[in-house]
Structure formats: C-alpha cells, structure tokens
Amino acid sequence: MKSKLEKIHKEALKALKDAKDSDTLEKLERQFLGRKAELARIAKDIKNIAKEQRPVIGKLINDVKRDISAIIQEKKQGKEFLAKGRPPSGWDYTLPAIAPNVGHLHPITQFLETIEDIFIKMGYEVVEGPELESQKYNFDLLNVPEDHPSRDIQDTFYVDKKDARNNSYVLRTHTSPVQIRAMKTRKPPVRLIAPGRVYRNERTDAGHETNFYQCEGLVIDRNIRITDLIGTLELFIKRLYGDNVNIRVRPHFYPFTEPSIDIDMSCLLCAGEGCPFCKRSGWIETLGAGMVHPNVLKNMKVDPKEYSGFAFGLGIDRFMMLYYQVNDIRLSYSGDLRFIEQF
Ligand code: PHE
C-alpha cells in the first residue's frame, strides 16, 4: 500500500512538472485529487487494512494529497501563466488594482467651507466653541432671562453634568455662546464667525432636526450700524446664491440683540411658489440677527458707549439644502451613502 502511494506521488510530481498551461493543470488536478482518482479509492478502502496500519496509511494519503495540492496551487499562480492569455484562476494579475473606496467631506462640511471662504474674504476670522455648554454661556451672559422659554426642557437638552453653581450643562442651543467665549481673549475691533453643531428638542420633519448646524457672526467696532449688518448679510447671500435672490427683513426679538431682525430669502426649491420645505410661504427663514445688546457688550468687557456691534446666526442646514437642492433636512444625518455619495 505504501509503495503504491509513493508511486502515485512520484507520477503526480512528474506530470505536474511538465504541465505548462491551466487546462493541463486542471486535468491533472482531477486525475490525482478528484473523486474518481486512485488516491480517493485508496482512502475509501482504508477500512480493509489491518487496524494498526490505518493511521500510518491515512497520514500518508493525506501527506501525498497535500503535497500534490500545494504544487497545483503554486503552479496556478506561477509566472508561466501570466504571459499566457488566460490565467488559471480566472484572475488577470496584470490588471490595474481596484481603487479603494475613498470617502469625502460631508456636504454640510463642504458647504461650511464655502461659507467660511466668503467671510474670510470679507476679513473675518473663524473660531470654534464647545458643544457641551454651561448655562452661563448658553443663556446668562447672553442676556437670556431665567424664565425665557428657550430654557425650557421641552426645547433644550440638559445633561447630568453640573457646573460649580449646581446648574446642569446643556447641549448648546445656538452658536451665540461662542461670541462671549471669543471676547474673553479679544478686544475690538473684531470680525469673526463661529460655525458648529447645535441641539434642540424639536419634533423632526423635512425642515427640522434635533441637531443641526449654525454659523454665528460677530462684528464689534466703533460706529457699527444696523445698515452695516443688513448690507453684510445681503452681500453674503448674493455671493452664495447669485444676485437674483430676494431677501426680506422682519423685526424680531432676541434677548442678546437690540434691535433684532430675522432675514428670510426667497425659497430656491420652489422659486417662491410655496412647497413643504418653505411651509408653502415661498420664503425661508435663514437667519436671526441684530445689534449686540449693551448688556452683552458689558459681559464681553466692551464699553457700549464707545463701541457697537452686530451679531447674526445662520441656519447652515437650510442654506445648504437650498444650495444643493435637498428637500429633507433629515437626509443629512441619516448616514445613507446613497445621499452622501451625491456630493
Ligand atoms: N442665536 C439665535 C438663534 O439661534 C440667532 C441669533 C444669533 C440671533 C445672533 C441674533 C444674533 O436663533
């Protein structure tokens, strides 16, 4: 039995040595390792051998099989087949590699960079602040009174972490606290924007999410007037969307600005006709703004008699959606590649 196996082994090695193409290799593979091969038959007959012999012969059969199989695999990947038209395993090793999937910046980030470019060209610097914020910065120093509805738990996410005065931290509800933080290390004149993520306890729909992006703006200098504010924002919107966009200015109230305004722009998704995105009004609320309240200037250690300033908060998601014609804010945060890969 042993010599029979050795004979098969030798035969196989010789035949394989001469095999020069994949067809021959496949034939030899069938001949030596296939179901009807002699090796297979011997393996089947092992039960007829003396019991003590079985492990020895069994091992020998396996060794022979393994050796033949290894040589065949090696040959299949061998250089001699590369030169030939048809590679043995159906794989052409000379083909260029498959390019790996490379990611890219999220559309919101791409869009933020577009906005930053516009403001940087107008002389603004870009600053950032924390997303987990103390009530002091998110509300108090911004002149938001204790009983203001924006402090309500229905509107705001509070977390367990507490500050020194035992007040819960909040997931910042706007980027306005960055105004105060930035002024800790700056003196007027300042021109800055502060982009970032903010959180609100919203009921979600096509136009609302529980987290979204804002971009704060702050300008403080001598003789800054509300016309500077409106002019700046109109220029910004036109640089972004072109000269055909209409804006409309509405009076509003914010505790940290006085006077305060909201600026709407014509809905680019429906060209002012009315659609779900603009709640059928033809206008989109895009930003809140106003002249920095004297109390807030004082909290920034800036003298309101000497300086004035304006501040604004852009709703980045809505701007982005208009820019790229996206009709549902929730897509941005869905993580769905069918959406992300379009940008
Ligand atoms: N913080 C305001 C908001 O989130 C927007 C705003 C910023 C308004 C700056 C006035 C000045 O709605």
GROMACS .gro file of N, CA, C and O in nm, residues 95-217:
model
  492
   95LEU      N    1  -0.384   4.319  -1.450
   95LEU     CA    2  -0.481   4.430  -1.449
   95LEU      C    3  -0.447   4.530  -1.340
   95LEU      O    4  -0.390   4.492  -1.238
   96PRO      N    5  -0.482   4.658  -1.362
   96PRO     CA    6  -0.459   4.755  -1.254
   96PRO      C    7  -0.543   4.719  -1.132
   96PRO      O    8  -0.649   4.659  -1.147
   97ALA      N    9  -0.495   4.753  -1.014
   97ALA     CA   10  -0.567   4.720  -0.891
   97ALA      C   11  -0.700   4.794  -0.886
   97ALA      O   12  -0.717   4.897  -0.949
   98ILE      N   13  -0.796   4.735  -0.811
   98ILE     CA   14  -0.925   4.802  -0.792
   98ILE      C   15  -0.904   4.917  -0.695
   98ILE      O   16  -0.849   4.897  -0.586
   99ALA      N   17  -0.946   5.035  -0.735
   99ALA     CA   18  -0.924   5.151  -0.648
   99ALA      C   19  -1.006   5.137  -0.521
   99ALA      O   20  -1.123   5.098  -0.528
  100PRO      N   21  -0.948   5.162  -0.404
  100PRO     CA   22  -1.026   5.152  -0.281
  100PRO      C   23  -1.130   5.264  -0.275
  100PRO      O   24  -1.114   5.368  -0.340
  101ASN      N   25  -1.237   5.241  -0.199
  101ASN     CA   26  -1.339   5.345  -0.181
  101ASN      C   27  -1.283   5.457  -0.094
  101ASN      O   28  -1.251   5.434   0.022
  102VAL      N   29  -1.274   5.575  -0.149
  102VAL     CA   30  -1.221   5.686  -0.070
  102VAL      C   31  -1.338   5.774  -0.029
  102VAL      O   32  -1.425   5.804  -0.110
  103GLY      N   33  -1.344   5.811   0.096
  103GLY     CA   34  -1.453   5.896   0.144
  103GLY      C   35  -1.431   6.042   0.105
  103GLY      O   36  -1.334   6.075   0.039
  104HIS      N   37  -1.524   6.126   0.143
  104HIS     CA   38  -1.506   6.269   0.119
  104HIS      C   39  -1.578   6.347   0.228
  104HIS      O   40  -1.651   6.288   0.309
  105LEU      N   41  -1.559   6.476   0.229
  105LEU     CA   42  -1.622   6.557   0.332
  105LEU      C   43  -1.774   6.554   0.316
  105LEU      O   44  -1.826   6.552   0.204
  106HIS      N   45  -1.842   6.555   0.429
  106HIS     CA   46  -1.988   6.559   0.430
  106HIS      C   47  -2.036   6.688   0.362
  106HIS      O   48  -1.970   6.791   0.374
  107PRO      N   49  -2.152   6.682   0.293
  107PRO     CA   50  -2.200   6.804   0.225
  107PRO      C   51  -2.209   6.925   0.318
  107PRO      O   52  -2.183   7.038   0.275
  108ILE      N   53  -2.244   6.902   0.445
  108ILE     CA   54  -2.253   7.016   0.538
  108ILE      C   55  -2.114   7.077   0.556
  108ILE      O   56  -2.098   7.199   0.557
  109THR      N   57  -2.013   6.992   0.573
  109THR     CA   58  -1.877   7.042   0.593
  109THR      C   59  -1.828   7.115   0.467
  109THR      O   60  -1.769   7.221   0.475
  110GLN      N   61  -1.858   7.054   0.352
  110GLN     CA   62  -1.818   7.120   0.226
  110GLN      C   63  -1.882   7.258   0.217
  110GLN      O   64  -1.818   7.356   0.180
  111PHE      N   65  -2.010   7.262   0.254
  111PHE     CA   66  -2.082   7.387   0.243
  111PHE      C   67  -2.029   7.490   0.344
  111PHE      O   68  -2.015   7.608   0.312
  112LEU      N   69  -1.997   7.443   0.465
  112LEU     CA   70  -1.940   7.533   0.566
  112LEU      C   71  -1.811   7.597   0.514
  112LEU      O   72  -1.786   7.716   0.537
  113GLU      N   73  -1.734   7.517   0.443
  113GLU     CA   74  -1.608   7.572   0.389
  113GLU      C   75  -1.636   7.680   0.285
  113GLU      O   76  -1.564   7.779   0.277
  114THR      N   77  -1.744   7.659   0.208
  114THR     CA   78  -1.783   7.762   0.110
  114THR      C   79  -1.818   7.892   0.182
  114THR      O   80  -1.777   8.001   0.141
  115ILE      N   81  -1.894   7.879   0.290
  115ILE     CA   82  -1.935   7.997   0.367
  115ILE      C   83  -1.813   8.065   0.431
  115ILE      O   84  -1.799   8.187   0.428
  116GLU      N   85  -1.727   7.982   0.489
  116GLU     CA   86  -1.607   8.038   0.553
  116GLU      C   87  -1.527   8.119   0.452
  116GLU      O   88  -1.479   8.228   0.482
  117ASP      N   89  -1.514   8.066   0.329
  117ASP     CA   90  -1.439   8.137   0.224
  117ASP      C   91  -1.496   8.277   0.202
  117ASP      O   92  -1.422   8.374   0.190
  118ILE      N   93  -1.630   8.285   0.195
  118ILE     CA   94  -1.692   8.414   0.168
  118ILE      C   95  -1.660   8.513   0.280
  118ILE      O   96  -1.621   8.627   0.256
  119PHE      N   97  -1.671   8.467   0.404
  119PHE     CA   98  -1.646   8.558   0.516
  119PHE      C   99  -1.498   8.588   0.534
  119PHE      O  100  -1.462   8.701   0.570
  120ILE      N  101  -1.415   8.489   0.509
  120ILE     CA  102  -1.270   8.515   0.522
  120ILE      C  103  -1.229   8.626   0.424
  120ILE      O  104  -1.152   8.715   0.458
  121LYS      N  105  -1.290   8.623   0.304
  121LYS     CA  106  -1.258   8.728   0.206
  121LYS      C  107  -1.306   8.865   0.254
  121LYS      O  108  -1.257   8.967   0.209
  122MET      N  109  -1.405   8.866   0.342
  122MET     CA  110  -1.452   8.994   0.397
  122MET      C  111  -1.375   9.030   0.524
  122MET      O  112  -1.415   9.121   0.597
  123GLY      N  113  -1.272   8.956   0.556
  123GLY     CA  114  -1.187   8.992   0.669
  123GLY      C  115  -1.224   8.930   0.802
  123GLY      O  116  -1.182   8.978   0.907
  124TYR      N  117  -1.305   8.824   0.798
  124TYR     CA  118  -1.347   8.760   0.924
  124TYR      C  119  -1.249   8.648   0.962
  124TYR      O  120  -1.189   8.585   0.875
  125GLU      N  121  -1.238   8.622   1.092
  125GLU     CA  122  -1.163   8.504   1.136
  125GLU      C  123  -1.264   8.396   1.178
  125GLU      O  124  -1.379   8.426   1.209
  126VAL      N  125  -1.221   8.270   1.176
  126VAL     CA  126  -1.309   8.159   1.209
  126VAL      C  127  -1.271   8.104   1.346
  126VAL      O  128  -1.155   8.069   1.369
  127VAL      N  129  -1.367   8.099   1.439
  127VAL     CA  130  -1.338   8.045   1.573
  127VAL      C  131  -1.438   7.935   1.608
  127VAL      O  132  -1.543   7.924   1.544
  128GLU      N  133  -1.405   7.856   1.708
  128GLU     CA  134  -1.495   7.747   1.749
  128GLU      C  135  -1.516   7.747   1.898
  128GLU      O  136  -1.435   7.802   1.974
  129GLY      N  137  -1.624   7.682   1.942
  129GLY     CA  138  -1.650   7.669   2.085
  129GLY      C  139  -1.706   7.532   2.113
  129GLY      O  140  -1.736   7.457   2.021
  130PRO      N  141  -1.722   7.497   2.245
  130PRO     CA  142  -1.767   7.362   2.281
  130PRO      C  143  -1.916   7.339   2.253
  130PRO      O  144  -1.995   7.433   2.258
  131GLU      N  145  -1.951   7.213   2.227
  131GLU     CA  146  -2.092   7.179   2.204
  131GLU      C  147  -2.166   7.156   2.336
  131GLU      O  148  -2.286   7.174   2.346
  132LEU      N  149  -2.091   7.109   2.437
  132LEU     CA  150  -2.148   7.095   2.570
  132LEU      C  151  -2.117   7.226   2.643
  132LEU      O  152  -2.001   7.261   2.662
  133GLU      N  153  -2.222   7.299   2.681
  133GLU     CA  154  -2.202   7.436   2.724
  133GLU      C  155  -2.266   7.458   2.861
  133GLU      O  156  -2.364   7.391   2.896
  134SER      N  157  -2.211   7.550   2.940
  134SER     CA  158  -2.276   7.582   3.067
  134SER      C  159  -2.389   7.680   3.040
  134SER      O  160  -2.388   7.752   2.940
  135GLN      N  161  -2.485   7.682   3.130
  135GLN     CA  162  -2.599   7.774   3.112
  135GLN      C  163  -2.551   7.918   3.114
  135GLN      O  164  -2.612   8.007   3.055
  136LYS      N  165  -2.441   7.940   3.185
  136LYS     CA  166  -2.385   8.075   3.193
  136LYS      C  167  -2.355   8.130   3.053
  136LYS      O  168  -2.395   8.241   3.018
  137TYR      N  169  -2.287   8.048   2.973
  137TYR     CA  170  -2.253   8.094   2.838
  137TYR      C  171  -2.368   8.081   2.741
  137TYR      O  172  -2.386   8.164   2.651
  138ASN      N  173  -2.446   7.972   2.756
  138ASN     CA  174  -2.554   7.950   2.659
  138ASN      C  175  -2.668   8.050   2.678
  138ASN      O  176  -2.734   8.088   2.583
  139PHE      N  177  -2.690   8.093   2.806
  139PHE     CA  178  -2.804   8.182   2.834
  139PHE      C  179  -2.765   8.309   2.911
  139PHE      O  180  -2.789   8.420   2.862
  140ASP      N  181  -2.708   8.293   3.033
  140ASP     CA  182  -2.694   8.408   3.124
  140ASP      C  183  -2.620   8.527   3.062
  140ASP      O  184  -2.672   8.638   3.059
  141LEU      N  185  -2.498   8.500   3.015
  141LEU     CA  186  -2.417   8.611   2.964
  141LEU      C  187  -2.472   8.667   2.833
  141LEU      O  188  -2.432   8.773   2.788
  142LEU      N  189  -2.566   8.593   2.774
  142LEU     CA  190  -2.630   8.642   2.651
  142LEU      C  191  -2.759   8.716   2.683
  142LEU      O  192  -2.843   8.737   2.596
  143ASN      N  193  -2.775   8.751   2.811
  143ASN     CA  194  -2.890   8.833   2.850
  143ASN      C  195  -3.023   8.758   2.838
  143ASN      O  196  -3.128   8.820   2.825
  144VAL      N  197  -3.017   8.624   2.841
  144VAL     CA  198  -3.141   8.547   2.833
  144VAL      C  199  -3.195   8.533   2.975
  144VAL      O  200  -3.129   8.476   3.061
  145PRO      N  201  -3.316   8.587   3.001
  145PRO     CA  202  -3.368   8.583   3.138
  145PRO      C  203  -3.399   8.441   3.185
  145PRO      O  204  -3.419   8.351   3.104
  146GLU      N  205  -3.404   8.425   3.318
  146GLU     CA  206  -3.428   8.294   3.380
  146GLU      C  207  -3.554   8.225   3.327
  146GLU      O  208  -3.559   8.103   3.316
  147ASP      N  209  -3.656   8.306   3.297
  147ASP     CA  210  -3.785   8.246   3.261
  147ASP      C  211  -3.807   8.242   3.110
  147ASP      O  212  -3.919   8.225   3.063
  148HIS      N  213  -3.700   8.261   3.033
  148HIS     CA  214  -3.718   8.261   2.888
  148HIS      C  215  -3.753   8.120   2.838
  148HIS      O  216  -3.696   8.021   2.885
  149PRO      N  217  -3.851   8.110   2.745
  149PRO     CA  218  -3.896   7.976   2.701
  149PRO      C  219  -3.786   7.890   2.640
  149PRO      O  220  -3.795   7.767   2.644
  150SER      N  221  -3.680   7.952   2.585
  150SER     CA  222  -3.575   7.870   2.524
  150SER      C  223  -3.502   7.787   2.629
  150SER      O  224  -3.432   7.691   2.598
  151ARG      N  225  -3.520   7.823   2.758
  151ARG     CA  226  -3.454   7.746   2.865
  151ARG      C  227  -3.536   7.623   2.903
  151ARG      O  228  -3.493   7.541   2.985
  152ASP      N  229  -3.656   7.614   2.848
  152ASP     CA  230  -3.747   7.507   2.883
  152ASP      C  231  -3.692   7.370   2.847
  152ASP      O  232  -3.626   7.354   2.744
  153ILE      N  233  -3.720   7.270   2.932
  153ILE     CA  234  -3.672   7.135   2.897
  153ILE      C  235  -3.743   7.081   2.773
  153ILE      O  236  -3.693   6.990   2.709
  154GLN      N  237  -3.858   7.139   2.740
  154GLN     CA  238  -3.924   7.096   2.616
  154GLN      C  239  -3.842   7.136   2.494
  154GLN      O  240  -3.857   7.080   2.388
  155ASP      N  241  -3.759   7.239   2.510
  155ASP     CA  242  -3.684   7.291   2.395
  155ASP      C  243  -3.537   7.255   2.397
  155ASP      O  244  -3.471   7.257   2.294
  156THR      N  245  -3.485   7.228   2.516
  156THR     CA  246  -3.340   7.220   2.532
  156THR      C  247  -3.299   7.088   2.596
  156THR      O  248  -3.367   7.039   2.686
  157PHE      N  249  -3.187   7.033   2.551
  157PHE     CA  250  -3.135   6.910   2.611
  157PHE      C  251  -3.042   6.945   2.727
  157PHE      O  252  -2.937   7.005   2.706
  158TYR      N  253  -3.080   6.908   2.846
  158TYR     CA  254  -2.992   6.924   2.962
  158TYR      C  255  -2.922   6.792   2.988
  158TYR      O  256  -2.976   6.685   2.957
  159VAL      N  257  -2.803   6.797   3.045
  159VAL     CA  258  -2.731   6.673   3.075
  159VAL      C  259  -2.703   6.667   3.226
  159VAL      O  260  -2.721   6.766   3.297
  160ASP      N  261  -2.660   6.551   3.274
  160ASP     CA  262  -2.640   6.532   3.417
  160ASP      C  263  -2.524   6.615   3.474
  160ASP      O  264  -2.527   6.658   3.587
  161LYS      N  265  -2.422   6.638   3.391
  161LYS     CA  266  -2.305   6.711   3.438
  161LYS      C  267  -2.347   6.850   3.490
  161LYS      O  268  -2.426   6.919   3.426
  162LYS      N  269  -2.291   6.889   3.606
  162LYS     CA  270  -2.330   7.018   3.666
  162LYS      C  271  -2.210   7.111   3.678
  162LYS      O  272  -2.097   7.065   3.694
  163ASP      N  273  -2.236   7.240   3.674
  163ASP     CA  274  -2.128   7.336   3.692
  163ASP      C  275  -2.113   7.370   3.841
  163ASP      O  276  -2.183   7.314   3.926
  164ALA      N  277  -2.023   7.464   3.874
  164ALA     CA  278  -1.992   7.496   4.014
  164ALA      C  279  -2.115   7.545   4.089
  164ALA      O  280  -2.127   7.525   4.209
  165ARG      N  281  -2.208   7.610   4.018
  165ARG     CA  282  -2.328   7.661   4.085
  165ARG      C  283  -2.443   7.560   4.083
  165ARG      O  284  -2.559   7.595   4.099
  166ASN      N  285  -2.408   7.434   4.053
  166ASN     CA  286  -2.504   7.324   4.052
  166ASN      C  287  -2.609   7.335   3.941
  166ASN      O  288  -2.721   7.286   3.952
  167ASN      N  289  -2.573   7.405   3.834
  167ASN     CA  290  -2.662   7.413   3.719
  167ASN      C  291  -2.618   7.310   3.614
  167ASN      O  292  -2.499   7.295   3.588
  168SER      N  293  -2.716   7.243   3.556
  168SER     CA  294  -2.685   7.141   3.455
  168SER      C  295  -2.624   7.205   3.330
  168SER      O  296  -2.662   7.316   3.292
  169TYR      N  297  -2.532   7.134   3.273
  169TYR     CA  298  -2.482   7.175   3.142
  169TYR      C  299  -2.589   7.149   3.037
  169TYR      O  300  -2.679   7.067   3.058
  170VAL      N  301  -2.581   7.218   2.924
  170VAL     CA  302  -2.676   7.196   2.814
  170VAL      C  303  -2.598   7.163   2.687
  170VAL      O  304  -2.482   7.200   2.673
  171LEU      N  305  -2.666   7.090   2.599
  171LEU     CA  306  -2.611   7.080   2.463
  171LEU      C  307  -2.646   7.214   2.401
  171LEU      O  308  -2.763   7.251   2.395
  172ARG      N  309  -2.547   7.288   2.360
  172ARG     CA  310  -2.572   7.427   2.322
  172ARG      C  311  -2.686   7.439   2.221
  172ARG      O  312  -2.696   7.360   2.127
  173THR      N  313  -2.773   7.535   2.247
  173THR     CA  314  -2.892   7.551   2.163
  173THR      C  315  -2.867   7.644   2.046
  173THR      O  316  -2.950   7.659   1.957
  174HIS      N  317  -2.753   7.711   2.049
  174HIS     CA  318  -2.713   7.800   1.940
  174HIS      C  319  -2.562   7.823   1.947
  174HIS      O  320  -2.497   7.779   2.043
  175THR      N  321  -2.508   7.889   1.846
  175THR     CA  322  -2.363   7.915   1.848
  175THR      C  323  -2.332   8.048   1.915
  175THR      O  324  -2.215   8.085   1.929
  176SER      N  325  -2.435   8.119   1.962
  176SER     CA  326  -2.412   8.250   2.023
  176SER      C  327  -2.316   8.250   2.142
  176SER      O  328  -2.243   8.348   2.162
  177PRO      N  329  -2.313   8.142   2.227
  177PRO     CA  330  -2.216   8.146   2.338
  177PRO      C  331  -2.071   8.167   2.290
  177PRO      O  332  -1.988   8.218   2.367
  178VAL      N  333  -2.043   8.129   2.166
  178VAL     CA  334  -1.906   8.147   2.117
  178VAL      C  335  -1.870   8.296   2.105
  178VAL      O  336  -1.754   8.334   2.117
  179GLN      N  337  -1.972   8.381   2.087
  179GLN     CA  338  -1.948   8.526   2.088
  179GLN      C  339  -1.877   8.566   2.217
  179GLN      O  340  -1.777   8.636   2.216
  180ILE      N  341  -1.937   8.520   2.329
  180ILE     CA  342  -1.884   8.558   2.460
  180ILE      C  343  -1.746   8.496   2.483
  180ILE      O  344  -1.653   8.561   2.529
  181ARG      N  345  -1.737   8.367   2.449
  181ARG     CA  346  -1.608   8.297   2.469
  181ARG      C  347  -1.497   8.366   2.390
  181ARG      O  348  -1.386   8.384   2.440
  182ALA      N  349  -1.528   8.401   2.265
  182ALA     CA  350  -1.424   8.461   2.180
  182ALA      C  351  -1.377   8.595   2.238
  182ALA      O  352  -1.258   8.628   2.231
  183MET      N  353  -1.471   8.668   2.300
  183MET     CA  354  -1.435   8.801   2.350
  183MET      C  355  -1.356   8.795   2.482
  183MET      O  356  -1.312   8.898   2.532
  184LYS      N  357  -1.341   8.673   2.538
  184LYS     CA  358  -1.256   8.660   2.657
  184LYS      C  359  -1.110   8.691   2.622
  184LYS      O  360  -1.033   8.733   2.708
  185THR      N  361  -1.075   8.664   2.498
  185THR     CA  362  -0.934   8.682   2.459
  185THR      C  363  -0.915   8.786   2.349
  185THR      O  364  -0.809   8.794   2.289
  186ARG      N  365  -1.020   8.863   2.320
  186ARG     CA  366  -1.008   8.962   2.212
  186ARG      C  367  -1.057   9.098   2.258
  186ARG      O  368  -1.135   9.109   2.350
  187LYS      N  369  -1.008   9.200   2.188
  187LYS     CA  370  -1.057   9.336   2.211
  187LYS      C  371  -1.104   9.390   2.077
  187LYS      O  372  -1.052   9.349   1.974
  188PRO      N  373  -1.205   9.481   2.077
  188PRO     CA  374  -1.249   9.535   1.949
  188PRO      C  375  -1.134   9.612   1.882
  188PRO      O  376  -1.051   9.666   1.957
  189PRO      N  377  -1.129   9.623   1.751
  189PRO     CA  378  -1.230   9.571   1.657
  189PRO      C  379  -1.219   9.421   1.636
  189PRO      O  380  -1.109   9.368   1.627
  190VAL      N  381  -1.337   9.352   1.628
  190VAL     CA  382  -1.336   9.210   1.593
  190VAL      C  383  -1.435   9.182   1.480
  190VAL      O  384  -1.537   9.250   1.467
  191ARG      N  385  -1.400   9.085   1.401
  191ARG     CA  386  -1.488   9.033   1.297
  191ARG      C  387  -1.467   8.884   1.297
  191ARG      O  388  -1.358   8.838   1.261
  192LEU      N  389  -1.567   8.809   1.341
  192LEU     CA  390  -1.545   8.664   1.344
  192LEU      C  391  -1.672   8.587   1.310
  192LEU      O  392  -1.783   8.639   1.324
  193ILE      N  393  -1.652   8.465   1.265
  193ILE     CA  394  -1.764   8.372   1.251
  193ILE      C  395  -1.730   8.247   1.333
  193ILE      O  396  -1.613   8.215   1.354
  194ALA      N  397  -1.837   8.181   1.381
  194ALA     CA  398  -1.818   8.061   1.463
  194ALA      C  399  -1.916   7.954   1.416
  194ALA      O  400  -2.031   7.952   1.458
  195PRO      N  401  -1.873   7.867   1.327
  195PRO     CA  402  -1.961   7.761   1.279
  195PRO      C  403  -1.962   7.643   1.376
  195PRO      O  404  -1.865   7.622   1.448
  196GLY      N  405  -2.072   7.567   1.379
  196GLY     CA  406  -2.072   7.447   1.464
  196GLY      C  407  -2.209   7.385   1.481
  196GLY      O  408  -2.311   7.440   1.438
  197ARG      N  409  -2.209   7.270   1.549
  197ARG     CA  410  -2.332   7.193   1.567
  197ARG      C  411  -2.408   7.243   1.690
  197ARG      O  412  -2.347   7.276   1.791
  198VAL      N  413  -2.538   7.247   1.679
  198VAL     CA  414  -2.623   7.288   1.791
  198VAL      C  415  -2.737   7.189   1.807
  198VAL      O  416  -2.763   7.109   1.717
  199TYR      N  417  -2.805   7.195   1.923
  199TYR     CA  418  -2.904   7.091   1.956
  199TYR      C  419  -3.033   7.153   2.007
  199TYR      O  420  -3.031   7.243   2.090
  200ARG      N  421  -3.145   7.101   1.959
  200ARG     CA  422  -3.273   7.145   2.015
  200ARG      C  423  -3.370   7.029   2.019
  200ARG      O  424  -3.367   6.940   1.932
  201ASN      N  425  -3.457   7.034   2.119
  201ASN     CA  426  -3.554   6.928   2.136
  201ASN      C  427  -3.671   6.952   2.041
  201ASN      O  428  -3.778   6.995   2.083
  202GLU      N  429  -3.651   6.925   1.915
  202GLU     CA  430  -3.750   6.956   1.811
  202GLU      C  431  -3.827   6.831   1.772
  202GLU      O  432  -3.776   6.720   1.781
  203ARG      N  433  -3.946   6.853   1.723
  203ARG     CA  434  -4.014   6.743   1.656
  203ARG      C  435  -3.963   6.745   1.510
  203ARG      O  436  -3.969   6.847   1.445
  204THR      N  437  -3.910   6.632   1.463
  204THR     CA  438  -3.844   6.636   1.332
  204THR      C  439  -3.945   6.631   1.217
  204THR      O  440  -4.048   6.566   1.225
  205ASP      N  441  -3.911   6.706   1.113
  205ASP     CA  442  -3.984   6.696   0.986
  205ASP      C  443  -3.887   6.739   0.875
  205ASP      O  444  -3.767   6.751   0.901
  206ALA      N  445  -3.937   6.762   0.755
  206ALA     CA  446  -3.848   6.790   0.642
  206ALA      C  447  -3.757   6.911   0.668
  206ALA      O  448  -3.647   6.921   0.613
  207GLY      N  449  -3.801   7.001   0.755
  207GLY     CA  450  -3.723   7.123   0.778
  207GLY      C  451  -3.662   7.133   0.917
  207GLY      O  452  -3.594   7.231   0.946
  208HIS      N  453  -3.686   7.035   1.006
  208HIS     CA  454  -3.636   7.044   1.144
  208HIS      C  455  -3.566   6.916   1.187
  208HIS      O  456  -3.612   6.806   1.156
  209GLU      N  457  -3.458   6.934   1.260
  209GLU     CA  458  -3.386   6.820   1.317
  209GLU      C  459  -3.351   6.853   1.462
  209GLU      O  460  -3.352   6.969   1.502
  210THR      N  461  -3.316   6.750   1.541
  210THR     CA  462  -3.280   6.775   1.680
  210THR      C  463  -3.135   6.822   1.692
  210THR      O  464  -3.095   6.875   1.795
  211ASN      N  465  -3.057   6.799   1.588
  211ASN     CA  466  -2.925   6.863   1.585
  211ASN      C  467  -2.901   6.914   1.446
  211ASN      O  468  -2.943   6.853   1.348
  212PHE      N  469  -2.840   7.029   1.439
  212PHE     CA  470  -2.818   7.092   1.310
  212PHE      C  471  -2.700   7.189   1.323
  212PHE      O  472  -2.636   7.193   1.429
  213TYR      N  473  -2.671   7.259   1.220
  213TYR     CA  474  -2.554   7.348   1.222
  213TYR      C  475  -2.593   7.494   1.212
  213TYR      O  476  -2.687   7.528   1.141
  214GLN      N  477  -2.518   7.576   1.285
  214GLN     CA  478  -2.534   7.720   1.273
  214GLN      C  479  -2.398   7.781   1.245
  214GLN      O  480  -2.295   7.719   1.268
  215CYS      N  481  -2.402   7.904   1.197
  215CYS     CA  482  -2.277   7.979   1.189
  215CYS      C  483  -2.304   8.116   1.248
  215CYS      O  484  -2.388   8.191   1.200
  216GLU      N  485  -2.235   8.142   1.358
  216GLU     CA  486  -2.252   8.269   1.427
  216GLU      C  487  -2.162   8.373   1.361
  216GLU      O  488  -2.057   8.339   1.306
  217GLY      N  489  -2.203   8.498   1.369
  217GLY     CA  490  -2.116   8.606   1.321
  217GLY      C  491  -2.114   8.715   1.426
  217GLY      O  492  -2.214   8.739   1.494
   0.00000   0.00000   0.00000
